[in-house]
mmCIF file of C-alpha atoms and ligand atoms in Angstrom:
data_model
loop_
_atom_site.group_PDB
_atom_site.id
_atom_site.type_symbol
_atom_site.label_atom_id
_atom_site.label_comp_id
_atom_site.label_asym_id
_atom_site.label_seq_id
_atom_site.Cartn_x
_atom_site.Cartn_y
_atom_site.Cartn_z
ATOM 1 C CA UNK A 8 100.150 81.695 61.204
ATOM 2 C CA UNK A 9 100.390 80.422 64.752
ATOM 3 C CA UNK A 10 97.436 81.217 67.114
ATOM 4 C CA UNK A 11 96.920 80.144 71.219
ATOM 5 C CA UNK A 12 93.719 78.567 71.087
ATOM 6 C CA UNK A 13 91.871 76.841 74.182
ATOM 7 C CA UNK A 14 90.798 73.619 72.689
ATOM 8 C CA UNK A 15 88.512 73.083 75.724
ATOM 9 C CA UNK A 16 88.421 73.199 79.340
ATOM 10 C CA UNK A 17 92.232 72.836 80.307
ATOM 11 C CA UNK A 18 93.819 72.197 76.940
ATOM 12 C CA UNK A 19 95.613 75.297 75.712
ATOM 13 C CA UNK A 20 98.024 75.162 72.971
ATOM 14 C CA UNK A 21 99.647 77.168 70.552
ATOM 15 C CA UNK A 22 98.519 75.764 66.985
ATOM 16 C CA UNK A 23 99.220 76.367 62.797
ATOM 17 C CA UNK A 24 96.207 78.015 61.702
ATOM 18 C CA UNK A 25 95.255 79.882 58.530
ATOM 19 C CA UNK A 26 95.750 83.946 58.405
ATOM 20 C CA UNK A 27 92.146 85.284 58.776
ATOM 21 C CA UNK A 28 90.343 87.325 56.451
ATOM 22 C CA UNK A 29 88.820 90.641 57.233
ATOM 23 C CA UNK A 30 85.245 90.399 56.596
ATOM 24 C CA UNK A 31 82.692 93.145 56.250
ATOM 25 C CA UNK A 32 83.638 95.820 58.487
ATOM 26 C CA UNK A 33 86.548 94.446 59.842
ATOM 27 C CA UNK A 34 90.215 95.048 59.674
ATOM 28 C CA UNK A 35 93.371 93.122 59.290
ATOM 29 C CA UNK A 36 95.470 93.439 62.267
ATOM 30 C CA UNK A 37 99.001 92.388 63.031
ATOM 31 C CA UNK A 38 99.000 91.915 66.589
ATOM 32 C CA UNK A 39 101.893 93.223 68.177
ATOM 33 C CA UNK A 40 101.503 92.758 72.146
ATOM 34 C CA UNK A 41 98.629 91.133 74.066
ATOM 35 C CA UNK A 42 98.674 91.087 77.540
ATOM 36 C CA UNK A 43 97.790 87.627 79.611
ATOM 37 C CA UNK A 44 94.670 88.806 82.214
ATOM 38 C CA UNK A 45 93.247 86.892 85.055
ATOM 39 C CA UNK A 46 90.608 86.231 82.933
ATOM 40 C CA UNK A 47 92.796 83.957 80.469
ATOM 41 C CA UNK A 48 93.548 81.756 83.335
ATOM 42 C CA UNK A 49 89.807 81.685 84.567
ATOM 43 C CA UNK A 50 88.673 80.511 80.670
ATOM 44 C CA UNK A 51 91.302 78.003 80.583
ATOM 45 C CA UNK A 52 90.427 76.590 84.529
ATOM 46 C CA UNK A 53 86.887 76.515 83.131
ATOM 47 C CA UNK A 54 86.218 79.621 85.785
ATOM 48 C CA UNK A 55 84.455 81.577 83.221
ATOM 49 C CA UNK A 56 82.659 80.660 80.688
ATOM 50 C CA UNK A 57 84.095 79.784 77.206
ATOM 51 C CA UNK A 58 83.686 78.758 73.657
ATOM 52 C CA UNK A 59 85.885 75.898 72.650
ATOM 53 C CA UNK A 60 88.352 76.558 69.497
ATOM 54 C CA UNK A 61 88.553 80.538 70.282
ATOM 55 C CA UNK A 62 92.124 81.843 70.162
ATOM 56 C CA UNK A 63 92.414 84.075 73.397
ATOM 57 C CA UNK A 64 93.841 87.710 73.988
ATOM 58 C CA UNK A 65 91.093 90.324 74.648
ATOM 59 C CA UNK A 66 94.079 93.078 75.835
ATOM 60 C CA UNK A 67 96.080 93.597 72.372
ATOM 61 C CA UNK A 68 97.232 96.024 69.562
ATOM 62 C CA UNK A 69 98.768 95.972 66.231
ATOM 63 C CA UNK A 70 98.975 97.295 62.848
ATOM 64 C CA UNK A 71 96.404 97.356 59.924
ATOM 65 C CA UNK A 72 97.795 95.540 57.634
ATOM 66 C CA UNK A 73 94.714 94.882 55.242
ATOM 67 C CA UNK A 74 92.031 98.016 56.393
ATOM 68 C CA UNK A 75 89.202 95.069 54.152
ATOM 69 C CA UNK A 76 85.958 98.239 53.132
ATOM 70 C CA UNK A 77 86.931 100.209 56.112
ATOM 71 C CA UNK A 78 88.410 103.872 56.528
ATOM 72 C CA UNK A 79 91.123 102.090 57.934
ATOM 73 C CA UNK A 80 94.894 103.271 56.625
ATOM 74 C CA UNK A 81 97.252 100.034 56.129
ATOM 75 C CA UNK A 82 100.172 100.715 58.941
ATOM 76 C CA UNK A 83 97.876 102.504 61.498
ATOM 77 C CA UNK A 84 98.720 101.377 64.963
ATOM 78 C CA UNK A 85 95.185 100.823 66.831
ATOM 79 C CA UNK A 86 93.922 99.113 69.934
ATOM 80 C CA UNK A 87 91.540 96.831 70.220
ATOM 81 C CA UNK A 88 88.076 97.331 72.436
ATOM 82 C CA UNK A 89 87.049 93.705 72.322
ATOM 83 C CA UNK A 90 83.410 94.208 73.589
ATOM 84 C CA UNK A 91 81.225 94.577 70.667
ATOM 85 C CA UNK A 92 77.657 95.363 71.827
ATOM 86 C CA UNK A 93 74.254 94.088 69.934
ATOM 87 C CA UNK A 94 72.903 98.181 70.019
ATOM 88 C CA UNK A 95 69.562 96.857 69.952
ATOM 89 C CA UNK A 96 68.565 95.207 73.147
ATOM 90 C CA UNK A 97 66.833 97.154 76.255
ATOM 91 C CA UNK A 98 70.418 97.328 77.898
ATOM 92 C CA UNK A 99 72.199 98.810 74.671
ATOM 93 C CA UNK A 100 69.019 101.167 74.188
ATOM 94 C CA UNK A 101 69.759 102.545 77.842
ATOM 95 C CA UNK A 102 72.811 103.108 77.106
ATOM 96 C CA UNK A 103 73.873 101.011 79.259
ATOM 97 C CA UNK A 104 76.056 98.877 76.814
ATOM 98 C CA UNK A 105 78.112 96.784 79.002
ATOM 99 C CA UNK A 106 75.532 95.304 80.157
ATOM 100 C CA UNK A 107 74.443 93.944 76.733
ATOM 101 C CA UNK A 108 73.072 90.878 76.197
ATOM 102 C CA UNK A 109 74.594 90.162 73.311
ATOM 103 C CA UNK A 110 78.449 91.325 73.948
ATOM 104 C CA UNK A 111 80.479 89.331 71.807
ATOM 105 C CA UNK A 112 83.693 89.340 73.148
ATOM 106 C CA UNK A 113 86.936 89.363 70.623
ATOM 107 C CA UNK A 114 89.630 86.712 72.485
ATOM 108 C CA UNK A 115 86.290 85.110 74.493
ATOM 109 C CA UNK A 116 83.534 84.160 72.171
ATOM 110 C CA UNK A 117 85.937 85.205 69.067
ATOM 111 C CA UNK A 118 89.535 84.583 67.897
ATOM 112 C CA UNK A 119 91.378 87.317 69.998
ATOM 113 C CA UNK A 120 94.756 88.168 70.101
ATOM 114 C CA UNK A 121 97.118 85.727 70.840
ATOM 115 C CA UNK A 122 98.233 85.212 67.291
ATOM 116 C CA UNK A 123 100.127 86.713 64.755
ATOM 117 C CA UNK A 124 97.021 87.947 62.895
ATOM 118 C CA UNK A 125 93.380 88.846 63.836
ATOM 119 C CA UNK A 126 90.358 89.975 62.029
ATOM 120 C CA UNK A 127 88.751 92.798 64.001
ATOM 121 C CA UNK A 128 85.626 95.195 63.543
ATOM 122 C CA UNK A 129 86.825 98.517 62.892
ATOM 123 C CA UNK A 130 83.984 100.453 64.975
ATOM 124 C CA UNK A 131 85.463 98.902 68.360
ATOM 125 C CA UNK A 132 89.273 99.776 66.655
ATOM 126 C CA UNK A 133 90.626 102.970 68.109
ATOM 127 C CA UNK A 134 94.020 104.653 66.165
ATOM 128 C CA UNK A 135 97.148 104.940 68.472
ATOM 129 C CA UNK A 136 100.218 107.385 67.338
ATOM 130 C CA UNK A 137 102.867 105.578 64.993
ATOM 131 C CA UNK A 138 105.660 106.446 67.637
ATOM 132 C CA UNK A 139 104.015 105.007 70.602
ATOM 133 C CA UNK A 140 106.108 101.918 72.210
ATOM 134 C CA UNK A 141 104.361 98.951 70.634
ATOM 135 C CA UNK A 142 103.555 97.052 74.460
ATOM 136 C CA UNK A 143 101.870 100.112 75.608
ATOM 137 C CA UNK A 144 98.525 99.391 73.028
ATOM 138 C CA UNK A 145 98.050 96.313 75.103
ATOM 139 C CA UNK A 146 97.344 98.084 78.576
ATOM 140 C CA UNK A 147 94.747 100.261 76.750
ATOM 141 C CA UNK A 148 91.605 97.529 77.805
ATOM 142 C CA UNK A 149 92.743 97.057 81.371
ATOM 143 C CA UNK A 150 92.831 100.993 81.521
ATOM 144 C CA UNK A 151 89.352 101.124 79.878
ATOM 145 C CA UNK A 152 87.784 99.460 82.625
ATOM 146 C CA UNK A 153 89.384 100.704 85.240
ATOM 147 C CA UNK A 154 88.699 104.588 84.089
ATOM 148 C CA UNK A 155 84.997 103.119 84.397
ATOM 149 C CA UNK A 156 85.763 101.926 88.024
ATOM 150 C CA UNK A 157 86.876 105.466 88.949
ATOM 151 C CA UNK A 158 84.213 107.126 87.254
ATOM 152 C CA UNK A 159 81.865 105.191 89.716
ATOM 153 C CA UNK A 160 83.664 106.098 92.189
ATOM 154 C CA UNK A 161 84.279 109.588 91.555
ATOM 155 C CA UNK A 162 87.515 110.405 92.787
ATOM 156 C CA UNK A 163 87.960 113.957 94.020
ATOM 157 C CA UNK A 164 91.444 116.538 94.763
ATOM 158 C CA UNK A 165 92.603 116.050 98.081
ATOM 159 C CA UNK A 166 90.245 113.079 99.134
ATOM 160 C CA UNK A 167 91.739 109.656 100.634
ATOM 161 C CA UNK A 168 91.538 106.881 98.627
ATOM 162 C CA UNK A 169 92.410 103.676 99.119
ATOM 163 C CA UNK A 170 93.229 100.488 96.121
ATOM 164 C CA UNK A 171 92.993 97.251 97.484
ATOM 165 C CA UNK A 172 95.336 94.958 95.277
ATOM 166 C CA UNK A 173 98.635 95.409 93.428
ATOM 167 C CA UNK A 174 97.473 93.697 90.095
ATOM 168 C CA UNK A 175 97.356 96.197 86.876
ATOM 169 C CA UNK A 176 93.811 96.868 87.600
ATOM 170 C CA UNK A 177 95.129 98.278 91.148
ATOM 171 C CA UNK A 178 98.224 99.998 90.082
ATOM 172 C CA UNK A 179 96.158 101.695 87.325
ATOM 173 C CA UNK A 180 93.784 102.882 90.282
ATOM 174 C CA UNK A 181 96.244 104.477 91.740
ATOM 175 C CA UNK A 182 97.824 106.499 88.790
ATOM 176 C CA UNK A 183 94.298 107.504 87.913
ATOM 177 C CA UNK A 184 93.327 108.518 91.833
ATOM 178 C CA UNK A 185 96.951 110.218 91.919
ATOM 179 C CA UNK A 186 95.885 112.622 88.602
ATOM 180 C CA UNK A 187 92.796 113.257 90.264
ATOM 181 C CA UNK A 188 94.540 115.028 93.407
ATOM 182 C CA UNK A 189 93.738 112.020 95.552
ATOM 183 C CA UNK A 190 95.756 111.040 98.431
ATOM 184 C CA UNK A 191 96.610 107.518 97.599
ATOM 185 C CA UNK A 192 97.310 104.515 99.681
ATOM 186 C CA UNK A 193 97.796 101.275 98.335
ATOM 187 C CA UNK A 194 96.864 98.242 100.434
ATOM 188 C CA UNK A 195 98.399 94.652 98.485
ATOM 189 C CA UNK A 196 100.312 92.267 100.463
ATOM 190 C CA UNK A 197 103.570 91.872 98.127
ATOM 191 C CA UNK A 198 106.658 94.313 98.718
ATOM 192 C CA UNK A 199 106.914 94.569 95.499
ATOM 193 C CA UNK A 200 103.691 95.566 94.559
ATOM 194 C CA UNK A 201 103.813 98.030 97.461
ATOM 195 C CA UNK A 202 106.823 99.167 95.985
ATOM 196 C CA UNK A 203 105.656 99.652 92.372
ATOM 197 C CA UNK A 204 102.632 101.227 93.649
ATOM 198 C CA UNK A 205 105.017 104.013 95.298
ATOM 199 C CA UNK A 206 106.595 104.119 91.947
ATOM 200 C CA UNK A 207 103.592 104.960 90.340
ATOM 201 C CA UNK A 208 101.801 107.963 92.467
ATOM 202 C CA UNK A 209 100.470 106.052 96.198
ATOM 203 C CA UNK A 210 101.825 108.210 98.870
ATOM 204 C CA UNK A 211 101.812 105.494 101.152
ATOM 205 C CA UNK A 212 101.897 101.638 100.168
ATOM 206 C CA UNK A 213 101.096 98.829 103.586
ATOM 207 C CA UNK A 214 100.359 95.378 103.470
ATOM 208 C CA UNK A 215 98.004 94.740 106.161
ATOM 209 C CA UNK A 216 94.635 96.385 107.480
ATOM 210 C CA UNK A 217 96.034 96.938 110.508
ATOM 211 C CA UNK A 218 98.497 99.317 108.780
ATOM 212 C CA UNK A 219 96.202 100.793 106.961
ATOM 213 C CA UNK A 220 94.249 101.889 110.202
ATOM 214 C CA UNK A 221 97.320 103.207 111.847
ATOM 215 C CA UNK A 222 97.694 105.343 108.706
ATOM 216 C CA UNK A 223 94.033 106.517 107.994
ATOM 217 C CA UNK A 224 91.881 105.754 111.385
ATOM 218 C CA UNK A 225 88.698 107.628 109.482
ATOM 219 C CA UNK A 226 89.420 105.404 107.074
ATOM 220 C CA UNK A 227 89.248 106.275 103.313
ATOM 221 C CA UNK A 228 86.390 108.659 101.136
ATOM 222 C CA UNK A 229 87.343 106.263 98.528
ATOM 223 C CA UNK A 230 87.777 102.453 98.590
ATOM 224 C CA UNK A 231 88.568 100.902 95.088
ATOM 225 C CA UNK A 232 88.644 96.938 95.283
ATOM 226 C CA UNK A 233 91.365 95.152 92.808
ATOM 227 C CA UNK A 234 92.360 92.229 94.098
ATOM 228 C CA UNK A 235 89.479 90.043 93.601
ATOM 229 C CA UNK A 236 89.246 87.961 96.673
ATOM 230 C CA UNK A 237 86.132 87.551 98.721
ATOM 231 C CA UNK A 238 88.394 88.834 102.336
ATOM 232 C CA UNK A 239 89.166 91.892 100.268
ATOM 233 C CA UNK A 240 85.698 92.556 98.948
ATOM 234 C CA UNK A 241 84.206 91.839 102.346
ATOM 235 C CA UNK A 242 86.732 94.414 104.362
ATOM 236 C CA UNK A 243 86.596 97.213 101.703
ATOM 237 C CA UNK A 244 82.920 98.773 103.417
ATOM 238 C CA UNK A 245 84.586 98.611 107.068
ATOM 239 C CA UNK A 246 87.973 100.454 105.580
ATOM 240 C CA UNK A 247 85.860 103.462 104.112
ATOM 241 C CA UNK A 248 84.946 106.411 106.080
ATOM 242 C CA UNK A 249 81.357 106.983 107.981
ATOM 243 C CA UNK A 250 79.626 108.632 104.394
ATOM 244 C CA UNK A 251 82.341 107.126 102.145
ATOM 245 C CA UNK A 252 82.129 105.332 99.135
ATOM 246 C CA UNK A 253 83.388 102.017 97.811
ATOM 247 C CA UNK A 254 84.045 100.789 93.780
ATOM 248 C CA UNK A 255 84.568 96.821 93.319
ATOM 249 C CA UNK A 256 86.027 96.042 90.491
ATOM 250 C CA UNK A 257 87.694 92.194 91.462
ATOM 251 C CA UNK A 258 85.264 89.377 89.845
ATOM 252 C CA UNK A 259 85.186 86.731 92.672
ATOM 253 C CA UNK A 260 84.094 83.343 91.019
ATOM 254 C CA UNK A 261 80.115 82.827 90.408
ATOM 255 C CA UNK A 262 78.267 81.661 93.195
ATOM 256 C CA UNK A 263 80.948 82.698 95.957
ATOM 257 C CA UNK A 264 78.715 84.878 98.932
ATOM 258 C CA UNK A 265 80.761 88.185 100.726
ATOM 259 C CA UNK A 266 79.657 88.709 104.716
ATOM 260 C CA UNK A 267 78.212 92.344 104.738
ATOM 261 C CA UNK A 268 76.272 94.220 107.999
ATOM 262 C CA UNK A 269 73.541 95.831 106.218
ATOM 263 C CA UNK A 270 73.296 97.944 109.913
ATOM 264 C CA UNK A 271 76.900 98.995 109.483
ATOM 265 C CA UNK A 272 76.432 100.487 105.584
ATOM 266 C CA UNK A 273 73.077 101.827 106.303
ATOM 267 C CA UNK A 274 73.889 104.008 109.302
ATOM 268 C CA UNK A 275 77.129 105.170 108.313
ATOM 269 C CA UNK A 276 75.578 105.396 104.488
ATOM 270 C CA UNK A 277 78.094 103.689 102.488
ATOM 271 C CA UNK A 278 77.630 104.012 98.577
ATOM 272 C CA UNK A 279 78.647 100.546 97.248
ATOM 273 C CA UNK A 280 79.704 99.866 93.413
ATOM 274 C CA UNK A 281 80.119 97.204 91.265
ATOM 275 C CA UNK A 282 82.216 98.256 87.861
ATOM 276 C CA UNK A 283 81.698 96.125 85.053
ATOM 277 C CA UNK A 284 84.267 96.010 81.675
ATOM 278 C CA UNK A 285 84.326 99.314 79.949
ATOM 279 C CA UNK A 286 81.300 101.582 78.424
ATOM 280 C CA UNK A 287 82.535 104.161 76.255
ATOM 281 C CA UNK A 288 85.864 104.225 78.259
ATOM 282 C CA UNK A 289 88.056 102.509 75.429
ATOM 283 C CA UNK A 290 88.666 105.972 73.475
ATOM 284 C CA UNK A 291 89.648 107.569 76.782
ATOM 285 C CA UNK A 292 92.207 105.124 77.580
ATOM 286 C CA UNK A 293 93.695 104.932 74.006
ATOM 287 C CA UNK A 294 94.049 108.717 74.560
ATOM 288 C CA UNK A 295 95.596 108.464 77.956
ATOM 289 C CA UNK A 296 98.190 105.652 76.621
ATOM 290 C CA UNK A 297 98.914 107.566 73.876
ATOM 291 C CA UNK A 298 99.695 111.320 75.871
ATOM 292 C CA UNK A 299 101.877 108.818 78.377
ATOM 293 C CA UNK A 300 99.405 109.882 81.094
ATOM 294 C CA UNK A 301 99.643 106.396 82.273
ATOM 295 C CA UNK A 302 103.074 105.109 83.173
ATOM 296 C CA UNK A 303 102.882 101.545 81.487
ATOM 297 C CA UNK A 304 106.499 100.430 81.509
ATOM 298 C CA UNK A 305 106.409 99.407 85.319
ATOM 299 C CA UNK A 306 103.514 97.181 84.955
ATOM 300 C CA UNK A 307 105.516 94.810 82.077
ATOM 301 C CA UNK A 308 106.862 92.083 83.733
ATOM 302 C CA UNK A 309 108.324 90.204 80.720
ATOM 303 C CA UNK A 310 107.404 89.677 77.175
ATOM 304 C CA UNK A 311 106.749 85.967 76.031
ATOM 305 C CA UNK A 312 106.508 84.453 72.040
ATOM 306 C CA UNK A 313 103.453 83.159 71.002
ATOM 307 C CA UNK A 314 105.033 79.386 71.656
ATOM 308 C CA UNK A 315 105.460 80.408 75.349
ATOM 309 C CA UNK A 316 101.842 81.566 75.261
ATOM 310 C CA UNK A 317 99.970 78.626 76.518
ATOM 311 C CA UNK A 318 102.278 77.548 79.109
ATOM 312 C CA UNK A 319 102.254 81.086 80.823
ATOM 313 C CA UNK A 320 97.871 80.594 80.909
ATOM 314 C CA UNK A 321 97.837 77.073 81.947
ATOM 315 C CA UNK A 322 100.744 78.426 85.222
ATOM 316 C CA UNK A 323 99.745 80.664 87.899
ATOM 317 C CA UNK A 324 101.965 83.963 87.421
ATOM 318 C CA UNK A 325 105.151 83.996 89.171
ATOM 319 C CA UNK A 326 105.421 85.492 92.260
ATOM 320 C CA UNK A 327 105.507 89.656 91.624
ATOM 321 C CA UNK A 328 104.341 89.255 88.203
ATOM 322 C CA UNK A 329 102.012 92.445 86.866
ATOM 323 C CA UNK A 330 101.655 91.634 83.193
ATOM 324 C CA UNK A 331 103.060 89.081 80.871
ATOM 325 C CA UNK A 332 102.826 90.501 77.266
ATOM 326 C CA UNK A 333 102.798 88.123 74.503
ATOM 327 C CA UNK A 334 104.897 89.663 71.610
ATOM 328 C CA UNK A 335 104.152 87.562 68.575
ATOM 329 C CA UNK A 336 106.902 88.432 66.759
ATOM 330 C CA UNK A 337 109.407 87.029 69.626
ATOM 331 C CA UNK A 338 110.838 84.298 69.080
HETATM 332 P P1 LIG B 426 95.836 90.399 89.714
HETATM 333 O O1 LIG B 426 97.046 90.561 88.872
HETATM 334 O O2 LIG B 426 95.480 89.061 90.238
HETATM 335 O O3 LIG B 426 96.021 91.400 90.928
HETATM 336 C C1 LIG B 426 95.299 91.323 92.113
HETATM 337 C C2 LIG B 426 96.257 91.604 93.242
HETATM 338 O O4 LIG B 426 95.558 91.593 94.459
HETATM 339 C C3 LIG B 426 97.319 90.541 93.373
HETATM 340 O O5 LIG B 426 98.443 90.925 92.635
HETATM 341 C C4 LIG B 426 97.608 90.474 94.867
HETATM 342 O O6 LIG B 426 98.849 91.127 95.121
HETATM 343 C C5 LIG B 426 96.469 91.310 95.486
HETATM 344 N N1 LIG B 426 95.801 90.566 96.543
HETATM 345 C C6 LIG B 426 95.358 89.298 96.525
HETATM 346 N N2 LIG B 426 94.846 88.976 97.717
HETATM 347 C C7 LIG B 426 94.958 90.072 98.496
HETATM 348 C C8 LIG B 426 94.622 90.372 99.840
HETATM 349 N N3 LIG B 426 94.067 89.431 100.628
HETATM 350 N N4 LIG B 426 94.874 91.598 100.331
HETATM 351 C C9 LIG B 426 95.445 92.528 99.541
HETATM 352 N N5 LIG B 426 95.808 92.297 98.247
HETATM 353 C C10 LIG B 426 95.562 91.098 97.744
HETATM 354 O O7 LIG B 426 94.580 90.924 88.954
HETATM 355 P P2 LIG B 426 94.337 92.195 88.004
HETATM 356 O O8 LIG B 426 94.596 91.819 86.598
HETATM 357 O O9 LIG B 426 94.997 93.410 88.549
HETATM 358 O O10 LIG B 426 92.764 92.314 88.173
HETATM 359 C C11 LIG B 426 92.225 92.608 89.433
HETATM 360 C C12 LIG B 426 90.791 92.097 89.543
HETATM 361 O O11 LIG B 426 89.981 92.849 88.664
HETATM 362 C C13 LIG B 426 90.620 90.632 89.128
HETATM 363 O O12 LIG B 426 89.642 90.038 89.949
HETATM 364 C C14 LIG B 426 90.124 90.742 87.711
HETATM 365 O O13 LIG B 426 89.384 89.589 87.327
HETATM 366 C C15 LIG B 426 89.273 91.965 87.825
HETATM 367 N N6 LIG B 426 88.970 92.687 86.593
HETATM 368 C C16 LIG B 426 87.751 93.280 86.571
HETATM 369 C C17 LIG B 426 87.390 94.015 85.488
HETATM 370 C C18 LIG B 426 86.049 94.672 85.486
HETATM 371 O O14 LIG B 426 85.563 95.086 84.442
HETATM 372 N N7 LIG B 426 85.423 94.815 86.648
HETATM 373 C C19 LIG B 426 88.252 94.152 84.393
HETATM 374 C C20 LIG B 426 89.491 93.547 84.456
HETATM 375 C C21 LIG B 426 89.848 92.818 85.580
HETATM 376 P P3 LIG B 426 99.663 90.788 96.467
HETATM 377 O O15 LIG B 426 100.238 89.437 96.260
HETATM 378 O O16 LIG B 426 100.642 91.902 96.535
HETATM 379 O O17 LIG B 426 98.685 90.833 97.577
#
């Protein structure tokens, strides 16, 4: 079968490898749409850390086609929560599992999904209906963490909240502030971000701060950061309201330092969040894609074969680009 492996630090390529085989409590998937995530481009710019051989794809879904000593049906569609955590150290016994220390990440510190087949444990394998589009499995991980972002953040009906950053994690930010009741403004610099993010339940979509301030001079209750940028994460405090409350969810590279006033967040008693991947938020999100609560088909840019795979990591995504979903059965 063919699988995108990062050979090491800046050498991606899409290579012959032998199909895997499920072993204890895993499954047999055939992956049928992985989506490419900031993160693939950080592992192959040597951004994030990485383990050299692993095929990549942490955002994917497929069909059982060997269910190994699991429950698992043959021909179930599932999704794929690639965060498997130890259980057993202090973090896991908190409950407090994304913070394990020994997360082993499927398409990070194991083959993921960028390949025709995958062996996957079954625990972290959630089922998805049999009529569901087969691209929509691959937003359910993006959607995981971001319902994790908004639970920290606590969206409420008819409060203001505002989404720094057009990306998939913003535009999902949105939808989910829009079915809480939220008024929604979206603040990413692309018209055509702004534009999908109208699409897609903002009420109002602007491209500078300035605009934003013109809209919402009390600023926001809510401030979700998406775009991962150190200006963004720096402005989001000043852009919620005195008593307001701020979520970031953008990873800024390690060892990068954000300006903050202490004064300024003390006296007007900002709450400020960091949301980290996805604690028991992967069944929620497999639920959501599967009602359609999410509208996914906006957020697909183009689909890409496995062959294309490695080119599309190694290049920054074109300009207006959401999510590139490799489909390995394209050709
Ligand atoms: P993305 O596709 O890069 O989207 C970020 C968007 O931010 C860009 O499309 C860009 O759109 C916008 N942006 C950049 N600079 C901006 C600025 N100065 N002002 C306003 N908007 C700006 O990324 P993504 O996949 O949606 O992910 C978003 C962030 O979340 C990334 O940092 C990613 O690593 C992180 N992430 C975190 C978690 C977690 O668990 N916390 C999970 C997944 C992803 P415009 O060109 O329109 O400005």
């Amino acid at each position: 079968m063919r699988a995108t492996k990062l050979l090491e630090t800046g050498d991606i390529r899409t290579v012959e490898v032998p199909v895997p085989q499920p072993g204890p409590g895993e499954i047999l998937i055939r992956v049928e749409a992985a989506g490419i995530c900031g993160t693939d481009r950080h592992l192959y710019k040597g951004e994030f850390p990485s383990v050299p051989g692993k095929t990549l794809g942490h955002e994917f879904s497929g069909i059982v086609v060997d269910g190994g000593d699991t429950e698992f049906a043959e021909g179930t569609r599932v999704t794929c929560d690639p965060n498997t955590w130890c259980g057993t150290c202090d973090q896991c016994q908190r409950g407090r599992v994304n913070l394990c220390k020994r997360n082993v990440a499927t398409g990070i510190h194991r083959d993921g999904g960028f390949a025709e087949y995958c062996a996957f444990p079954a625990s972290k394998a959630v089922a998805l209906p049999e009529d569901l589009d087969p691209l929509h499995g691959a937003f359910c991980e993006p959607l995981a963490c971001t319902i994790h972002g908004m639970d920290l953040g606590a969206a409420r009906a008819g409060e203001r909240v505002l989404v720094i950053g057009g990306g998939v994690i913003g535009l999902i930010a949105v939808q989910l502030a829009h079915l809480a009741g939220s008024e929604v403004m979206l603040l990413t610099r692309s018209p055509e971000k702004q534009a999908l993010g109208l699409e897609t339940g903002a009420d109002h979509a602007v491209g500078t701060e300035e605009a934003f301030r013109v809209l919402w001079p009390d600023g926001a209750d809510l401030v979700v950061e998406c775009a991962g940028v150190g200006e963004t994460v720096a402005v989001a405090p000043k852009l919620a309201r005195t008593g307001g409350r701020v979520v970031v969810l953008g990873v800024l590279p390690q060892g990068d330092h954000v300006p903050f006033e202490p004064f300024d967040l003390l006296f007007r008693e900002i709450q400020l969040h960091f949301s980290f991947l996805n604690p028991f938020t992967h069944g929620r999100a497999a639920r959501m894609i599967a009602e359609g609560a999410i509208s996914v088909a906006p957020l697909i840019s183009r689909t890409i074969s496995l062959d294309q795979a490695a080119g599309a990591i190694a290049a920054p995504p074109p300009r207006g680009e959401v999510r590139a979903i490799v489909v390995p059965d394209q050709i």
